[in-house]
Amino acid sequence: MRWRQVGPFRGGRALAIEGVVGEPDTYYFGAVAGGVWKTTDGGANWIPLFDKQPISSIGAIAVASSDHNVIYAGTGEAAIRGNTTYGAGVFKSIDAGKTWENVGLKDTHQIGALIVDPRNENVVLVAALGHAFGPNQERGVFRTTDGGKTWAKVLSKDENTGGIDIVFDPHNPNIVFASLWQARRQPWFFSSGGPGSGLYRSEDNGVTWKRLEGNGLPSGILGKIGVAVSGADSNRVYAIIEAKEGGLYRSDDAGQHWTRANDDGRFRQRAWYFSKVYADPRSADTVYLVNTGLFKSVDGGKNFTLLPARHGDHHGLWIDPTNPNRIANVNDGGASVSTDGGKNWTTQNNQPTAQFYHVAVDNAFPYHIYGAQQDNSNVGIASRTDWGAIGRQNWFEAGGGESGFVVPDPRDWHVIYSDDEGTAWVRYDKNKEEVQDISPVPLDNAGHGAANVPHRFQWVSPLMLSPHNPDVIYTAGECVFKSTDHGHSWTQISGDLTRNDKSKQQPSGGPLTNDITTVEYYDTVFALAESPVKQGTIWAGTDDGLVQVTTDDGQNWSNVTPKMPEWSTIDLIEPSPYDGNSVYVAVDRHKLDDFKPYIFKTADLGKTWSSIVRGIPDGAYVHAVREDPKRKGLLYAGTELGVFVSFDDGAHWQPLQLNLPVTPIHDLVVKDDDLIVATHGRSFWVLDDLTPVRQLNAQSTQTDVILYQPQTALRLHYPEEFDKRQPVGDNPPPGAIIDYYFKTAPKEEVSLEILDASGKVVRRLSSKEKKEGEQPPEWPDRVERVKTIPANEGMNRFAWDLRYDDPVQIPGAFYSGNGPKGPLALPGDYQVKLTVGGKSQTAPLHLVIDPRTKGKEAAVQKQFTLATQVKDRISQLHQTVNEIRDLRSQIQTLHKRFGDDQRLKPALATADDLDHKMSEVEQKLIQINMKGSEANLAFPDMLNERFDTFSHIIEYGDAEPTKPQLDVFQMLSSQLDEQLGKWAQLKNDDVPKVGELVKQANLPALIITEKKTD
């Protein structure tokens, strides 16, 4: 079993990027929850390097100038949004990112910057912000001189202040500038700035530090500070400073004196989120600022122009110190590269690093997956396609924005509801491409504290359709709202269900810069769900730690909060699909600096609760829990560190990570037999076919061999080639998925047979690889058919391509396509038979027609009949060619061994005459000059090539054969019969005559091996 990456390939937030000097096409970037990525083709393709690491958030990255194989990654982003995840210190690679080692500072959690001494790759300085949500000691500036074996804290202030930026003087690494930042995020408040913030300078490579103040720097409380030293002039230093008199500051004497160069509000807004400055390496007056846009000044910071960089909300820039036109940028849409100074940029639509908040699916076929991507639009994406992969053409913007829920109407997936940022609710009609606002309170409250708004809707306000009546919509602020007319009007069906603590509803931002979004709106209903079993039983969970329930559609509510720490966030509520009184609650406390997992369960409508988190480690705080709709008590949990599964209703949990990269899982959902996860850093992933998971039990690991009952398979037509060398998601395995388990890897051959309803074997597969003289490859996009089954220790998965056994093959034959193969199986009942060591197990397999062509079963039966007839005819043709070539080989062997014996010349001459007659038949059957896939353009198709292309044509779609197809089959059959008759005559007349002469000459007998072709 493997997780399958769906996409979309649309970049998510990133803060760190670095190119490699002297390697113009090589860059690394770090996604905020998607790990480290590398390109060696200038940004055309990005490869993940961090998938096997235990953490996914990258705050800083640096390549050692003295050894480009040495890379350091500081984990945990320091742009501490409400959805930020944490890191686990510094990771180091000594092989250009192939492998990584954690080298310490594990409790820093968020790292703002990291630099490597250009003279020595073992000397590293780290600006560590520390915990975003609480005080801790491992924060400030740290220094190592032994490559991370040991660290010294060289600059610090207190448990509330950490390092945020650090840079060398490019000409003298002993000169270092760093900034400290006092900042704290809480569920209801964010504060940037305080007495801990400040700008510092070191003259001994970061061992000792002096605080810079006065001499033109702003007085009073400081906030976030970014700093840069010009590579053109070490005396030129720039600092972007959050302060009452903040802005871009400039020093012309290496930091001793300062002047404010620019106080433009475009560069000071949201200072906590941006405040980064970058100096050009060749021109002292050229400087860059990042904010909502990427800005460039060529006059020392007095005036700036906006560069046409990708996306918006920019966080990081790298400038090649040897070529200032080569720059790389990261922002809330991912990473991009420019080689012309920022005029043109590479795409960000090749990075599957999207951060999704929730996930939903529709009832289309193939079904679509929906979610809202942070700092982008919401998305609907196909779960599979007919062309072979999932590309840009297979996803669409579903009418809404970057946060909240996306909910398709289960009756018509073209109607999609969504909400965004707690400010906009919309109904999107995809057929009409029409978006209608259906907000309960269509009022923009930006900049207002939660205490002063009519209703407190937060960033990811819940939105759902009733599972009993999709015409009914629910959403919530501090109370629950209901609409029965598709959002045209709303009725409040509850009072305030929260604690309504006004002290936690005040304007956010801190002592310097207000920054009020609905992320900080508190005392809100965060989770909402209606029982699929009992209509009108609705559960509401708040971000201030309450669980409320109504059994009469909102007329009366009861507080049924389980015993847990105060001010917890009820992240998600999952009513059981089996029992109207049972519910599971995922609780998140990480914004209170508590990273423990919390899940609670009740079976009596909230009267009693039990905690069910055994097996989920600390650090894996829980966002979502779901119960499998086909096996009661089978639970799935989405956590900050991946996916977990419980087979005993939560009593015990274990990872279900498999090949899924570690990344936050904010939501998950089961659709039929698939488990779909909304990652918050690696887009959407699917675990196809949960049927073996549903069949697992305590005895499974004690059994030597298990053949699991397969899921119902779909009779689909799979492409023979498609372009996978592009940023695309993966399709499910092509065919009927068959799972089996071996306690130990078998030493003997394992066979897998597919039997039809009558017990006849229609396909036999083996674990022993068989060489069949197949056509050598020409087309890189052609799909290679898998004909050898796996036989490994543990779980094995094989996808039968739904084909019957292939016709007899001609070794070394060339075709314009993949060549002839067995017909596509009919819908119906089959048996799967697994045999190893003389023992067999069988399991039923049900195959159904493509849902899009339901009702065409009779047509498909006729199509199958023709395909089977064609296969049989091809087998006869191939058998004849093989017999002719085998006989010719025997004749050629006689010549080699006895050609010089004059006594044998009459026999050999008669054999040569037979060879000539055989060749006439052979050349009608097959184009003997076909030595490439397009050789038929020079050498015309003969019967073999025509039968091959015809066998593919007749299986296009699910349709009854046409009259021309039937006519062509009769024509080809007649032509084949003519040649088969000639060959039969040769076998009956000429071959025995030649054989007699050969026998009289005491030569080895000529033998024709006839293969059964049923």
Tab-separated table of C-alpha atoms in Angstrom, residues 154-502:
chain	number	residue	atom	x	y	z
A	154	VAL	CA	26.172	33.767	22.007
A	155	LEU	CA	23.334	36.312	22.047
A	156	SER	CA	20.111	36.218	24.001
A	157	LYS	CA	17.763	38.390	25.994
A	158	ASP	CA	15.096	36.435	27.841
A	159	GLU	CA	12.621	33.580	27.538
A	160	ASN	CA	10.275	35.713	25.445
A	161	THR	CA	12.785	37.030	22.887
A	162	GLY	CA	14.582	35.193	20.113
A	163	GLY	CA	16.764	35.698	17.074
A	164	ILE	CA	15.072	36.627	13.818
A	165	ASP	CA	17.799	37.701	11.375
A	166	ILE	CA	21.563	37.381	11.020
A	167	VAL	CA	24.013	38.302	8.223
A	168	PHE	CA	27.766	38.429	7.588
A	169	ASP	CA	29.652	41.304	6.074
A	170	PRO	CA	30.330	39.675	2.669
A	171	HIS	CA	33.914	41.002	2.750
A	172	ASN	CA	34.692	40.180	6.349
A	173	PRO	CA	32.832	37.310	8.041
A	174	ASN	CA	34.135	38.450	11.414
A	175	ILE	CA	31.623	41.293	11.157
A	176	VAL	CA	28.128	40.032	11.852
A	177	PHE	CA	24.799	41.800	12.313
A	178	ALA	CA	21.854	40.159	14.071
A	179	SER	CA	18.440	41.131	15.362
A	180	LEU	CA	16.400	39.887	18.285
A	181	TRP	CA	12.626	39.929	18.267
A	182	GLN	CA	10.158	39.771	21.126
A	183	ALA	CA	7.013	38.178	19.764
A	184	ARG	CA	4.274	35.872	20.924
A	185	ARG	CA	1.242	34.319	19.316
A	186	GLN	CA	-1.773	33.145	21.301
A	187	PRO	CA	-5.116	31.818	20.073
A	188	TRP	CA	-6.737	35.209	20.604
A	189	PHE	CA	-3.830	37.599	20.201
A	190	PHE	CA	-0.555	38.281	18.441
A	191	SER	CA	2.097	40.636	19.775
A	192	SER	CA	5.120	41.920	17.876
A	193	GLY	CA	7.644	44.063	19.703
A	194	GLY	CA	8.858	44.746	23.206
A	195	PRO	CA	11.955	45.646	25.221
A	196	GLY	CA	13.652	42.443	24.057
A	197	SER	CA	13.831	43.465	20.401
A	198	GLY	CA	17.010	45.055	19.093
A	199	LEU	CA	19.796	45.243	16.514
A	200	TYR	CA	23.284	43.939	17.316
A	201	ARG	CA	26.766	43.885	15.820
A	202	SER	CA	29.695	41.518	16.355
A	203	GLU	CA	33.332	41.984	15.341
A	204	ASP	CA	34.562	38.497	16.265
A	205	ASN	CA	32.469	36.205	14.073
A	206	GLY	CA	29.545	36.225	16.473
A	207	VAL	CA	31.304	35.379	19.734
A	208	THR	CA	30.480	38.666	21.421
A	209	TRP	CA	27.895	41.319	20.584
A	210	LYS	CA	27.121	44.980	21.011
A	211	ARG	CA	23.630	46.375	20.859
A	212	LEU	CA	23.190	49.217	18.357
A	213	GLU	CA	20.993	52.054	19.601
A	214	GLY	CA	20.723	55.769	19.176
A	215	ASN	CA	22.860	57.408	16.495
A	216	GLY	CA	19.850	57.741	14.230
A	217	LEU	CA	18.133	54.443	15.025
A	218	PRO	CA	14.512	54.750	16.183
A	219	SER	CA	13.972	55.086	19.913
A	220	GLY	CA	11.393	53.365	22.055
A	221	ILE	CA	9.984	49.883	21.636
A	222	LEU	CA	11.217	47.953	18.613
A	223	GLY	CA	9.602	45.074	16.802
A	224	LYS	CA	10.859	42.878	13.992
A	225	ILE	CA	14.105	43.905	12.284
A	226	GLY	CA	15.712	42.704	9.066
A	227	VAL	CA	19.291	43.613	8.201
A	228	ALA	CA	21.625	43.417	5.183
A	229	VAL	CA	25.234	44.437	4.398
A	230	SER	CA	26.156	45.514	0.893
A	231	GLY	CA	28.612	43.323	-0.984
A	232	ALA	CA	29.734	46.422	-2.847
A	233	ASP	CA	30.636	48.434	0.249
A	234	SER	CA	30.952	46.996	3.758
A	235	ASN	CA	30.128	50.396	5.209
A	236	ARG	CA	26.681	50.305	3.643
A	237	VAL	CA	24.218	48.552	5.948
A	238	TYR	CA	20.430	48.467	5.571
A	239	ALA	CA	17.845	47.642	8.243
A	240	ILE	CA	14.075	47.460	7.947
A	241	ILE	CA	12.808	48.216	11.448
A	242	GLU	CA	9.379	47.888	13.023
A	243	ALA	CA	9.030	50.876	15.379
A	244	LYS	CA	6.870	53.897	15.962
A	245	GLU	CA	9.269	55.758	13.688
A	246	GLY	CA	10.000	52.667	11.671
A	247	GLY	CA	10.921	52.088	8.071
A	248	LEU	CA	14.060	51.413	6.040
A	249	TYR	CA	17.213	52.635	7.779
A	250	ARG	CA	20.631	53.016	6.209
A	251	SER	CA	24.148	53.269	7.592
A	252	ASP	CA	27.191	54.430	5.618
A	253	ASP	CA	29.728	53.662	8.345
A	254	ALA	CA	29.190	49.985	9.067
A	255	GLY	CA	26.391	50.530	11.546
A	256	GLN	CA	27.742	53.319	13.716
A	257	HIS	CA	25.310	55.961	12.486
A	258	TRP	CA	21.937	55.648	10.774
A	259	THR	CA	19.387	57.651	8.815
A	260	ARG	CA	15.857	56.737	7.858
A	261	ALA	CA	15.883	56.319	4.092
A	262	ASN	CA	12.220	55.459	3.601
A	263	ASP	CA	9.060	55.331	5.700
A	264	ASP	CA	6.662	54.213	2.935
A	265	GLY	CA	3.711	52.405	4.501
A	266	ARG	CA	3.861	49.700	1.814
A	267	PHE	CA	7.092	48.456	3.391
A	268	ARG	CA	6.034	48.850	7.029
A	269	GLN	CA	2.630	47.135	6.890
A	270	ARG	CA	2.335	43.762	8.592
A	271	ALA	CA	5.893	44.207	9.846
A	272	TRP	CA	5.787	40.955	11.825
A	273	TYR	CA	5.128	39.010	8.612
A	274	PHE	CA	7.683	40.682	6.362
A	275	SER	CA	10.524	43.058	7.424
A	276	LYS	CA	13.306	41.569	5.302
A	277	VAL	CA	15.867	43.544	3.321
A	278	TYR	CA	18.471	42.374	0.799
A	279	ALA	CA	21.494	44.309	-0.485
A	280	ASP	CA	22.797	43.952	-4.018
A	281	PRO	CA	26.320	42.450	-4.075
A	282	ARG	CA	27.686	44.834	-6.721
A	283	SER	CA	25.915	48.161	-6.186
A	284	ALA	CA	25.776	49.788	-2.759
A	285	ASP	CA	22.733	51.834	-3.758
A	286	THR	CA	20.728	48.850	-4.958
A	287	VAL	CA	18.545	47.284	-2.286
A	288	TYR	CA	15.461	45.067	-2.227
A	289	LEU	CA	12.524	44.966	0.182
A	290	VAL	CA	9.941	42.240	0.459
A	291	ASN	CA	6.362	42.815	1.492
A	292	THR	CA	3.106	42.239	-0.368
A	293	GLY	CA	5.260	42.951	-3.431
A	294	LEU	CA	8.951	42.602	-4.247
A	295	PHE	CA	10.476	46.068	-4.461
A	296	LYS	CA	13.823	47.327	-5.780
A	297	SER	CA	15.645	50.605	-5.206
A	298	VAL	CA	18.707	51.842	-7.093
A	299	ASP	CA	19.139	55.072	-5.145
A	300	GLY	CA	19.972	53.807	-1.695
A	301	GLY	CA	16.397	53.158	-0.612
A	302	LYS	CA	14.841	56.532	-1.347
A	303	ASN	CA	12.609	55.300	-4.155
A	304	PHE	CA	11.424	51.807	-5.039
A	305	THR	CA	9.914	50.139	-8.085
A	306	LEU	CA	7.675	47.075	-8.004
A	307	LEU	CA	9.138	44.007	-9.695
A	308	PRO	CA	6.841	41.585	-11.564
A	309	ALA	CA	7.608	38.699	-9.254
A	310	ARG	CA	5.259	35.740	-8.985
A	311	HIS	CA	2.332	35.696	-6.554
A	312	GLY	CA	2.563	38.080	-3.577
A	313	ASP	CA	3.429	38.268	0.141
A	314	HIS	CA	7.177	37.897	-0.308
A	315	HIS	CA	9.501	36.537	2.348
A	316	GLY	CA	12.873	35.620	0.955
A	317	LEU	CA	15.378	36.610	-1.716
A	318	TRP	CA	18.757	35.273	-2.778
A	319	ILE	CA	21.088	37.224	-5.048
A	320	ASP	CA	24.075	35.547	-6.674
A	321	PRO	CA	27.093	37.452	-5.296
A	322	THR	CA	28.877	37.014	-8.649
A	323	ASN	CA	25.902	37.846	-10.877
A	324	PRO	CA	23.211	40.186	-9.502
A	325	ASN	CA	20.878	39.380	-12.404
A	326	ARG	CA	20.523	35.858	-11.037
A	327	ILE	CA	18.023	36.043	-8.199
A	328	ALA	CA	15.629	33.658	-6.497
A	329	ASN	CA	12.499	34.515	-4.571
A	330	VAL	CA	10.120	32.772	-2.183
A	331	ASN	CA	6.708	33.972	-1.176
A	332	ASP	CA	3.279	32.706	-0.195
A	333	GLY	CA	2.979	31.050	-3.602
A	334	GLY	CA	6.250	29.122	-3.539
A	335	ALA	CA	9.659	29.535	-5.166
A	336	SER	CA	10.710	31.068	-8.467
A	337	VAL	CA	13.934	32.027	-10.217
A	338	SER	CA	14.929	34.950	-12.413
A	339	THR	CA	18.054	35.257	-14.554
A	340	ASP	CA	17.398	38.774	-15.819
A	341	GLY	CA	17.255	40.777	-12.619
A	342	GLY	CA	13.591	40.127	-11.885
A	343	LYS	CA	11.969	40.873	-15.230
A	344	ASN	CA	10.906	37.271	-15.831
A	345	TRP	CA	10.393	34.399	-13.411
A	346	THR	CA	10.006	30.654	-13.518
A	347	THR	CA	6.635	29.125	-12.702
A	348	GLN	CA	5.414	28.183	-9.242
A	349	ASN	CA	2.963	25.662	-10.682
A	350	ASN	CA	5.482	22.848	-10.319
A	351	GLN	CA	5.549	22.616	-6.532
A	352	PRO	CA	3.026	20.426	-4.638
A	353	THR	CA	3.439	22.384	-1.408
A	354	ALA	CA	-0.105	23.711	-1.012
A	355	GLN	CA	-1.480	24.146	2.502
A	356	PHE	CA	-5.078	22.933	2.716
A	357	TYR	CA	-7.321	23.460	5.749
A	358	HIS	CA	-10.063	20.903	5.125
A	359	VAL	CA	-11.050	18.298	2.573
A	360	ALA	CA	-14.329	17.221	0.996
A	361	VAL	CA	-15.336	14.987	-1.903
A	362	ASP	CA	-18.282	14.823	-4.251
A	363	ASN	CA	-20.276	11.971	-5.802
A	364	ALA	CA	-19.069	12.408	-9.363
A	365	PHE	CA	-17.075	9.764	-11.168
A	366	PRO	CA	-14.235	10.167	-10.936
A	367	TYR	CA	-14.830	12.018	-7.698
A	368	HIS	CA	-13.267	15.428	-7.085
A	369	ILE	CA	-11.335	16.496	-4.004
A	370	TYR	CA	-11.999	19.962	-2.571
A	371	GLY	CA	-10.181	22.285	-0.219
A	372	ALA	CA	-9.096	25.864	0.390
A	373	GLN	CA	-5.401	26.600	-0.159
A	374	GLN	CA	-3.735	29.131	2.124
A	375	ASP	CA	-2.799	32.301	0.237
A	376	ASN	CA	-4.517	31.139	-2.899
A	377	SER	CA	-7.988	30.148	-4.056
A	378	ASN	CA	-9.945	27.088	-3.125
A	379	VAL	CA	-9.670	24.107	-5.435
A	380	GLY	CA	-11.592	21.168	-6.866
A	381	ILE	CA	-9.305	18.522	-8.351
A	382	ALA	CA	-10.040	15.206	-10.067
A	383	SER	CA	-9.069	12.136	-8.070
A	384	ARG	CA	-8.097	10.341	-11.281
A	385	THR	CA	-8.189	10.945	-15.024
A	386	ASP	CA	-8.531	8.949	-18.225
A	387	TRP	CA	-5.334	10.298	-19.781
A	388	GLY	CA	-3.043	8.827	-17.127
A	389	ALA	CA	-2.138	11.564	-14.618
A	390	ILE	CA	-3.647	14.589	-12.878
A	391	GLY	CA	-2.495	17.854	-14.422
A	392	ARG	CA	-3.399	21.511	-14.452
A	393	GLN	CA	-6.334	20.825	-16.772
A	394	ASN	CA	-7.839	18.557	-14.123
A	395	TRP	CA	-8.355	21.086	-11.347
A	396	PHE	CA	-10.322	24.285	-11.072
A	397	GLU	CA	-10.936	27.172	-8.723
A	398	ALA	CA	-14.172	26.380	-6.941
A	399	GLY	CA	-15.447	29.898	-6.405
A	400	GLY	CA	-13.865	30.786	-3.075
A	401	GLY	CA	-10.699	31.837	-1.326
A	402	GLU	CA	-7.840	30.689	0.836
A	403	SER	CA	-9.399	29.327	4.026
A	404	GLY	CA	-12.481	27.655	5.390
A	405	PHE	CA	-14.504	24.797	3.956
A	406	VAL	CA	-15.447	23.764	0.413
A	407	VAL	CA	-18.618	21.672	0.264
A	408	PRO	CA	-20.091	20.268	-2.971
A	409	ASP	CA	-23.777	19.431	-3.214
A	410	PRO	CA	-23.940	15.618	-3.040
A	411	ARG	CA	-26.649	15.600	-5.721
A	412	ASP	CA	-24.885	17.837	-8.218
A	413	TRP	CA	-21.176	18.457	-7.835
A	414	HIS	CA	-21.373	21.534	-10.049
A	415	VAL	CA	-22.967	23.394	-7.114
A	416	ILE	CA	-20.296	24.171	-4.530
A	417	TYR	CA	-20.523	26.101	-1.263
A	418	SER	CA	-17.509	27.629	0.468
A	419	ASP	CA	-16.439	30.211	2.982
A	420	ASP	CA	-13.273	32.239	3.338
A	421	GLU	CA	-11.582	34.105	6.207
A	422	GLY	CA	-14.847	34.349	8.113
A	423	THR	CA	-15.878	37.199	5.822
A	424	ALA	CA	-17.264	35.633	2.633
A	425	TRP	CA	-19.618	32.708	1.998
A	426	VAL	CA	-20.365	31.862	-1.633
A	427	ARG	CA	-22.407	29.495	-3.757
A	428	TYR	CA	-20.608	28.605	-6.965
A	429	ASP	CA	-22.377	27.128	-9.992
A	430	LYS	CA	-19.665	25.608	-12.145
A	431	ASN	CA	-21.985	25.031	-15.084
A	432	LYS	CA	-22.690	28.743	-15.281
A	433	GLU	CA	-19.320	29.870	-13.866
A	434	GLU	CA	-21.431	31.974	-11.511
A	435	VAL	CA	-20.451	33.011	-7.985
A	436	GLN	CA	-23.126	34.298	-5.595
A	437	ASP	CA	-22.427	35.778	-2.165
A	438	ILE	CA	-24.490	34.057	0.520
A	439	SER	CA	-22.773	35.483	3.605
A	440	PRO	CA	-24.835	35.552	6.818
A	441	VAL	CA	-23.375	38.997	7.552
A	442	PRO	CA	-21.823	40.472	4.375
A	443	LEU	CA	-19.815	43.071	6.283
A	444	ASP	CA	-16.050	43.680	6.099
A	445	ASN	CA	-14.715	43.832	9.652
A	446	ALA	CA	-11.020	44.103	8.781
A	447	GLY	CA	-9.106	45.971	11.479
A	448	HIS	CA	-11.870	45.648	14.083
A	449	GLY	CA	-11.397	43.635	17.254
A	450	ALA	CA	-13.690	40.689	17.832
A	451	ALA	CA	-15.433	42.408	20.732
A	452	ASN	CA	-16.805	45.121	18.452
A	453	VAL	CA	-18.348	43.116	15.612
A	454	PRO	CA	-21.958	41.880	15.309
A	455	HIS	CA	-20.902	38.227	15.049
A	456	ARG	CA	-17.528	36.612	15.598
A	457	PHE	CA	-16.707	34.560	12.498
A	458	GLN	CA	-13.147	33.243	12.438
A	459	TRP	CA	-10.649	32.344	9.689
A	460	VAL	CA	-11.936	28.802	9.129
A	461	SER	CA	-15.563	29.166	10.164
A	462	PRO	CA	-17.382	25.831	9.903
A	463	LEU	CA	-19.700	25.225	6.969
A	464	MET	CA	-21.713	22.084	6.258
A	465	LEU	CA	-24.693	20.719	4.392
A	466	SER	CA	-27.067	18.542	6.362
A	467	PRO	CA	-26.419	14.860	5.566
A	468	HIS	CA	-30.185	14.372	5.739
A	469	ASN	CA	-31.214	17.272	3.524
A	470	PRO	CA	-28.583	18.984	1.340
A	471	ASP	CA	-30.865	21.976	0.920
A	472	VAL	CA	-30.083	22.841	4.549
A	473	ILE	CA	-26.805	24.675	5.238
A	474	TYR	CA	-25.214	25.368	8.611
A	475	THR	CA	-22.420	27.740	9.577
A	476	ALA	CA	-21.308	29.372	12.803
A	477	GLY	CA	-19.697	32.370	14.440
A	478	GLU	CA	-20.190	32.547	18.183
A	479	CYS	CA	-23.596	31.023	17.453
A	480	VAL	CA	-24.971	28.632	14.844
A	481	PHE	CA	-26.792	29.758	11.708
A	482	LYS	CA	-29.082	27.756	9.431
A	483	SER	CA	-30.302	28.341	5.900
A	484	THR	CA	-33.010	26.377	4.105
A	485	ASP	CA	-32.877	28.326	0.848
A	486	HIS	CA	-29.269	27.837	-0.290
A	487	GLY	CA	-27.969	30.795	1.661
A	488	HIS	CA	-30.471	33.376	0.498
A	489	SER	CA	-31.492	33.875	4.125
A	490	TRP	CA	-30.181	32.671	7.489
A	491	THR	CA	-31.727	31.946	10.865
A	492	GLN	CA	-29.815	31.976	14.126
A	493	ILE	CA	-30.528	28.669	15.890
A	494	SER	CA	-28.442	29.109	19.028
A	495	GLY	CA	-27.294	31.689	21.480
A	496	ASP	CA	-23.635	32.370	22.115
A	497	LEU	CA	-22.164	28.885	22.633
A	498	THR	CA	-18.728	30.145	23.707
A	499	ARG	CA	-17.212	31.450	26.943
A	500	ASN	CA	-17.475	34.967	25.495
A	501	ASP	CA	-14.460	36.261	27.407
A	502	LYS	CA	-14.183	39.884	26.285
